Coordinates of C-alpha atoms and ligand atoms in Angstrom, one line a residue:
X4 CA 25.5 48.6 -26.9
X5 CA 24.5 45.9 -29.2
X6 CA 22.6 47.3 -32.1
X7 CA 21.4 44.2 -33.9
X8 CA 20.4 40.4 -33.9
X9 CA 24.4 39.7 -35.9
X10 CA 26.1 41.6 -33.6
X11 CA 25.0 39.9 -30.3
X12 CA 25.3 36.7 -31.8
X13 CA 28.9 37.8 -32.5
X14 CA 29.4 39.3 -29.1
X15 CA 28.5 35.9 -27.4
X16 CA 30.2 33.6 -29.5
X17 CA 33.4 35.4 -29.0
X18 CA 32.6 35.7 -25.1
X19 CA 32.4 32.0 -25.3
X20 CA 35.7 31.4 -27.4
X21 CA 38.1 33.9 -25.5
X22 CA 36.2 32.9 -21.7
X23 CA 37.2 36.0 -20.4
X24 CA 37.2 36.5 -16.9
X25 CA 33.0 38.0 -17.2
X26 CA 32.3 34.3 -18.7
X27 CA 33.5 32.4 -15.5
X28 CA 31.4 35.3 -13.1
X29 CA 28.5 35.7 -15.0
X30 CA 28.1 32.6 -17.9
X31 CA 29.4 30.1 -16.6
X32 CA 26.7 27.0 -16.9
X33 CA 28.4 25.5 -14.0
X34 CA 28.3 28.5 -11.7
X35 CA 25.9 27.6 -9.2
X36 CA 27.7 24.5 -8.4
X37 CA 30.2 26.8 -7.6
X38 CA 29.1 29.3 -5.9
X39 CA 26.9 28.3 -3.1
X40 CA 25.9 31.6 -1.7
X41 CA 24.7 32.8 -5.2
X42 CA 22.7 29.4 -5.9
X43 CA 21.1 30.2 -2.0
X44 CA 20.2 33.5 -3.7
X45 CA 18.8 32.2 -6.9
X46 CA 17.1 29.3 -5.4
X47 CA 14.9 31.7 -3.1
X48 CA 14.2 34.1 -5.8
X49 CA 12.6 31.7 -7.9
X50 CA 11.1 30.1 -4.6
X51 CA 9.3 33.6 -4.3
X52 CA 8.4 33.9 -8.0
X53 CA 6.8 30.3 -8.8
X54 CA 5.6 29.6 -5.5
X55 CA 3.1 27.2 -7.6
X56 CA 4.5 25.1 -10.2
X57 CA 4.0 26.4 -14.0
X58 CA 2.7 24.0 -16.2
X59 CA 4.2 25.5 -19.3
X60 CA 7.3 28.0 -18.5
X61 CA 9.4 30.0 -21.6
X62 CA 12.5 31.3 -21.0
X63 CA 13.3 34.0 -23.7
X64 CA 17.4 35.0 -23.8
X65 CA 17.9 32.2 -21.5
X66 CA 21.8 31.8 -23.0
X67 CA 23.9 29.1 -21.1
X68 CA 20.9 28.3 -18.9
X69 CA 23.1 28.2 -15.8
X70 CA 19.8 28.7 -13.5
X71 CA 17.8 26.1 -15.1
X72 CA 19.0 23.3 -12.4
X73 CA 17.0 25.5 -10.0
X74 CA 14.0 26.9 -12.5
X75 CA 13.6 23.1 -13.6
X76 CA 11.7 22.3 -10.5
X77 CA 9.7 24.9 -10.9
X78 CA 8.1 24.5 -13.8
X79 CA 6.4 20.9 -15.6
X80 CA 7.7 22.0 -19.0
X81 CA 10.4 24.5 -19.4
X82 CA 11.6 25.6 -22.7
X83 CA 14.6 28.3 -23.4
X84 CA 15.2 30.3 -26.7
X85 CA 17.9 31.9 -27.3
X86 CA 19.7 33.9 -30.7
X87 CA 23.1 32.3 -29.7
X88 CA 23.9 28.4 -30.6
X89 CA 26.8 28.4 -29.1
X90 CA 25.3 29.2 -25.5
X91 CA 22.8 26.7 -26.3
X92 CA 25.3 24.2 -27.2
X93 CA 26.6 25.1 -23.5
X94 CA 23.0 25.2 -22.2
X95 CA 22.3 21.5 -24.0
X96 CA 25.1 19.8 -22.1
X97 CA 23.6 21.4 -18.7
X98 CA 20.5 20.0 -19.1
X99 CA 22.0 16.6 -19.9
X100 CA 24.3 16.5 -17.5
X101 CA 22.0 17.5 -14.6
X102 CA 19.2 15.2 -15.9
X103 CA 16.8 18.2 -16.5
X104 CA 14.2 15.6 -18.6
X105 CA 11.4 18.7 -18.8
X106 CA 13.9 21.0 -20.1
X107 CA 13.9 22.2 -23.7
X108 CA 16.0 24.8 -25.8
X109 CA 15.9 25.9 -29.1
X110 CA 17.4 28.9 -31.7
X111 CA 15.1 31.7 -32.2
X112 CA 15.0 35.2 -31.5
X113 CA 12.4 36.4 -29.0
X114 CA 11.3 39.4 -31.8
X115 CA 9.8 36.5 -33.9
X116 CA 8.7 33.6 -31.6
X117 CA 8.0 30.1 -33.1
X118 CA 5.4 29.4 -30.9
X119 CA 1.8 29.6 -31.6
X120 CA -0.9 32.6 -30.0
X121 CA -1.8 31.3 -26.1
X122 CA 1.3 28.8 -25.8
X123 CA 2.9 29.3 -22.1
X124 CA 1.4 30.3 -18.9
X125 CA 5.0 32.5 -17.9
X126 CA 7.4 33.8 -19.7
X127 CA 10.6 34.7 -17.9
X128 CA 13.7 36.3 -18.6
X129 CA 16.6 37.2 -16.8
X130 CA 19.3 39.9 -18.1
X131 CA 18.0 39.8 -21.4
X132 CA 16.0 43.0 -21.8
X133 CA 18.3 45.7 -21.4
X134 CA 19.9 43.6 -24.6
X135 CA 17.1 43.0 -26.6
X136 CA 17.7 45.6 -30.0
X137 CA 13.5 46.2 -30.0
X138 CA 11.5 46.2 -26.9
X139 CA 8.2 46.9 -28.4
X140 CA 8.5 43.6 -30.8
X141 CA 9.6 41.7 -27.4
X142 CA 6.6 43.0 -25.6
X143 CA 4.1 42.0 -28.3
X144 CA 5.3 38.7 -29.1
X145 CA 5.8 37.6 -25.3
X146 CA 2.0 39.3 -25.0
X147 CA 1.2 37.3 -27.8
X148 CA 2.3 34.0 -26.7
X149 CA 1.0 34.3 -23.0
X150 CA -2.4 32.7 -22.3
X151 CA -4.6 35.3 -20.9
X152 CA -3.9 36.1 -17.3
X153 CA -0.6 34.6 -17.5
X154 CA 2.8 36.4 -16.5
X155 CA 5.5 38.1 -18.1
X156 CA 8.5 38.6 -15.3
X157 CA 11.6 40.1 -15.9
X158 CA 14.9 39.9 -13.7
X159 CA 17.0 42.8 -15.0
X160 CA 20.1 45.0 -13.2
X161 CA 18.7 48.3 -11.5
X162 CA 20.0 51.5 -13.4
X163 CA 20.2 53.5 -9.8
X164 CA 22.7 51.2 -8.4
X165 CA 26.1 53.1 -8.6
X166 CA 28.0 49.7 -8.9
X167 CA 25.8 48.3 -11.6
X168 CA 25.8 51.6 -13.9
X169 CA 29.3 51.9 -13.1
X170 CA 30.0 48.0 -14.2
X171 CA 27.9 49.0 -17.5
X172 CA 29.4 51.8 -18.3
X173 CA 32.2 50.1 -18.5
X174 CA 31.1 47.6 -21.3
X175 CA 30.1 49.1 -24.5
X176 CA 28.2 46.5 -24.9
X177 CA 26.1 46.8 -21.7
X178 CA 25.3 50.8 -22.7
X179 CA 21.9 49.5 -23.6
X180 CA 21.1 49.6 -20.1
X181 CA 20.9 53.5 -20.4
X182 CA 18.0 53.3 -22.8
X183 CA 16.3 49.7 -21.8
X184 CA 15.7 50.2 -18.3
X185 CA 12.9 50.4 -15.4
X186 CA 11.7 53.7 -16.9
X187 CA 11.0 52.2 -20.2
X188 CA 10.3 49.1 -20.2
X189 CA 7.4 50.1 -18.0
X190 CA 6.4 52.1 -20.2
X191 CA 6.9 50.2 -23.4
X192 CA 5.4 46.6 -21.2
X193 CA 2.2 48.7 -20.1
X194 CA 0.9 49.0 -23.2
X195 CA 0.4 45.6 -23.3
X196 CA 0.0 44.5 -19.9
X197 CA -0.8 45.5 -15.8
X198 CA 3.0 46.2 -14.9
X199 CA 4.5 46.5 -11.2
X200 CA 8.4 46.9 -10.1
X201 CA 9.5 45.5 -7.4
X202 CA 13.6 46.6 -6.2
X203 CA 15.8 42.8 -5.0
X204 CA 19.2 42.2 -4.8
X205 CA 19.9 38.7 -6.3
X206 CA 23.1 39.1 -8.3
X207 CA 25.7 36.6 -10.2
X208 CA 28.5 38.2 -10.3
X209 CA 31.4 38.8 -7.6
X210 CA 29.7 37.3 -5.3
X211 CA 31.8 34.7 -3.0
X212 CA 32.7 34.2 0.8
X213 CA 35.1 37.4 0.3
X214 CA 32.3 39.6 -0.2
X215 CA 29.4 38.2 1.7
X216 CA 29.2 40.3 4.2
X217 CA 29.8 43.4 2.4
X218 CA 26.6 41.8 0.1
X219 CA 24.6 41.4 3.7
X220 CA 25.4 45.0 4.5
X221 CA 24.1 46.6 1.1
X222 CA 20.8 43.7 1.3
X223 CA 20.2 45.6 5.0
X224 CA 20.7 49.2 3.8
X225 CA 18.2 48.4 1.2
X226 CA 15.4 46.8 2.4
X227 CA 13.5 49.9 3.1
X228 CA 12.0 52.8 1.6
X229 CA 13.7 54.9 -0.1
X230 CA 16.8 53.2 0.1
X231 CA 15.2 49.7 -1.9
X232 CA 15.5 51.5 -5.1
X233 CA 19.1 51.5 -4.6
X234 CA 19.1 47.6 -4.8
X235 CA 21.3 45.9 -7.4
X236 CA 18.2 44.8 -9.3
X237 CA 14.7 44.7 -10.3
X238 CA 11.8 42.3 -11.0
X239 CA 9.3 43.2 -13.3
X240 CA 6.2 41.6 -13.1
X241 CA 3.4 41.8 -16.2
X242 CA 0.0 40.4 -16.1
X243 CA -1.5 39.6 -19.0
X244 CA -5.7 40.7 -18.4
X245 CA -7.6 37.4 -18.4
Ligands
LIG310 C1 23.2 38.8 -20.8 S1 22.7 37.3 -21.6 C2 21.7 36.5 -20.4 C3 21.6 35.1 -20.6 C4 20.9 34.3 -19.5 N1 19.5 34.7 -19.4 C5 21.6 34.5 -18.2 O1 21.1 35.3 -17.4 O2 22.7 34.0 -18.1 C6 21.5 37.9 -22.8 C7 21.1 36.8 -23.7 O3 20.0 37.3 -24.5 C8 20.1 36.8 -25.8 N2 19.3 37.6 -26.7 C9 19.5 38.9 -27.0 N3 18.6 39.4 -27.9 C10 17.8 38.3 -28.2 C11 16.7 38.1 -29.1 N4 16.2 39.1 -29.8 N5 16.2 36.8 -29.1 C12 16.7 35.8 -28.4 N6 17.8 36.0 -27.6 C13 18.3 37.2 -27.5 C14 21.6 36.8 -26.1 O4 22.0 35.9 -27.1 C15 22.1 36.4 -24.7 O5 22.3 35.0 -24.6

């Protein structure tokens, strides 16, 4: 679990100077030219997220930015903040690269956001809340810099999924998971906003041609009731009262 602003700067800046084999699966800004079936996924996610385009989209924890190419489009201004420079060095040579001209990113830490009261119209993030150290301060600052009635939505791994508690047990630093999850954040997001859950199955990781079908099998099993809350992930979707 990481316990403090210091220590997940740390923990990413060494992920991105060893690359381990989690950088190239999961981190990897270049991922979704690389995996086809996972940019398919991403692509209709966001499809079914934005299916208007936002005129002014945060990003909070957006790291190496690897889904920008496909969040870009959905958005007239879209601006990621991230603790890590490093991963936004990474991020910064994505956007360039892939000519991403309405993309922005910039240092910060999402408990103290540099934007004024009323700024963005969504705020996303995706795998960033089971890491942030203070969910309350997250909620009130994202709250804070929504315009009324805008949207908070929050793409985070599913606790009840065997194989994603069983990849975070794993990693200490992934433990926060077992504290930061569906349960709470609803709780700790309600208080500031009308919350609803929603189970999907969208994932990064290990997922090529080998394991397709295997993904198509589990993506079957779950799309009904009970069995959707099995899913590898879930969306949490806040609406800010107008
Ligand atoms: C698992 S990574 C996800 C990055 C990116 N959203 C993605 O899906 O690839 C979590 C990110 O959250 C960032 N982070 C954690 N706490 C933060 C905070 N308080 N403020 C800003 N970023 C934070 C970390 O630096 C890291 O880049």
């Amino acid at each position: 679990m990481l316990y403090g602003l210091d220590q997940i700067r740390r923990h990413y800046r060494e992920l991105l100077d060893d690359k381990p084999d989690d950088y190239f699966e999961r981190f990897d800004p270049y991922i979704l030219d690389k995996r086809p079936l996972v940019s398919g996924l991403v692509e209709k996610a966001f499809d079914r997220l934005f299916p208007e385009k936002v005129p002014n989209l945060l990003d909070v924890g957006c790291g190496t930015c690897f889904y920008f190419p496909l969040l870009a489009p959905h958005a007239e201004k879209l601006t990621g903040i991230d603790l890590c420079i490093p991963m936004l060095e990474q991020a910064r040579e994505l956007i360039e690269a892939k000519g991403l001209t309405n993309c922005v990113v910039e240092e910060s830490s999402a408990l103290e956001l540099p934007f004024e009261d009323e700024t963005f119209d969504v705020v996303h993030s995706w795998d960033f809340l089971h890491h942030v150290p203070d969910p309350q301060r997250a909620a009130s600052e994202i709250a804070r810099v929504l315009k009324p009635g805008g949207r908070y939505i929050a793409v985070e791994p599913n606790l009840l999924n065997i194989s994603i508690a069983h990849y975070h047990a794993r990693r200490r630093v992934e433990w926060g998971l077992y504290s930061k999850n569906q349960f709470s954040n609803r709780r700790t997001f309600g208080k500031h906003f009308d919350v609803s859950i929603r189970y999907d199955n969208t994932i990064i990781s290990f997922l090529n041609e080998r394991t397709w079908k295997l993904w198509k099998a589990i993506d079957g099993f779950t799309s009904f009731w009970p069995t959707k809350y099995l899913s590898f992930r879930y969306v949490m979707e806040c609406r800010k009262s107008s």
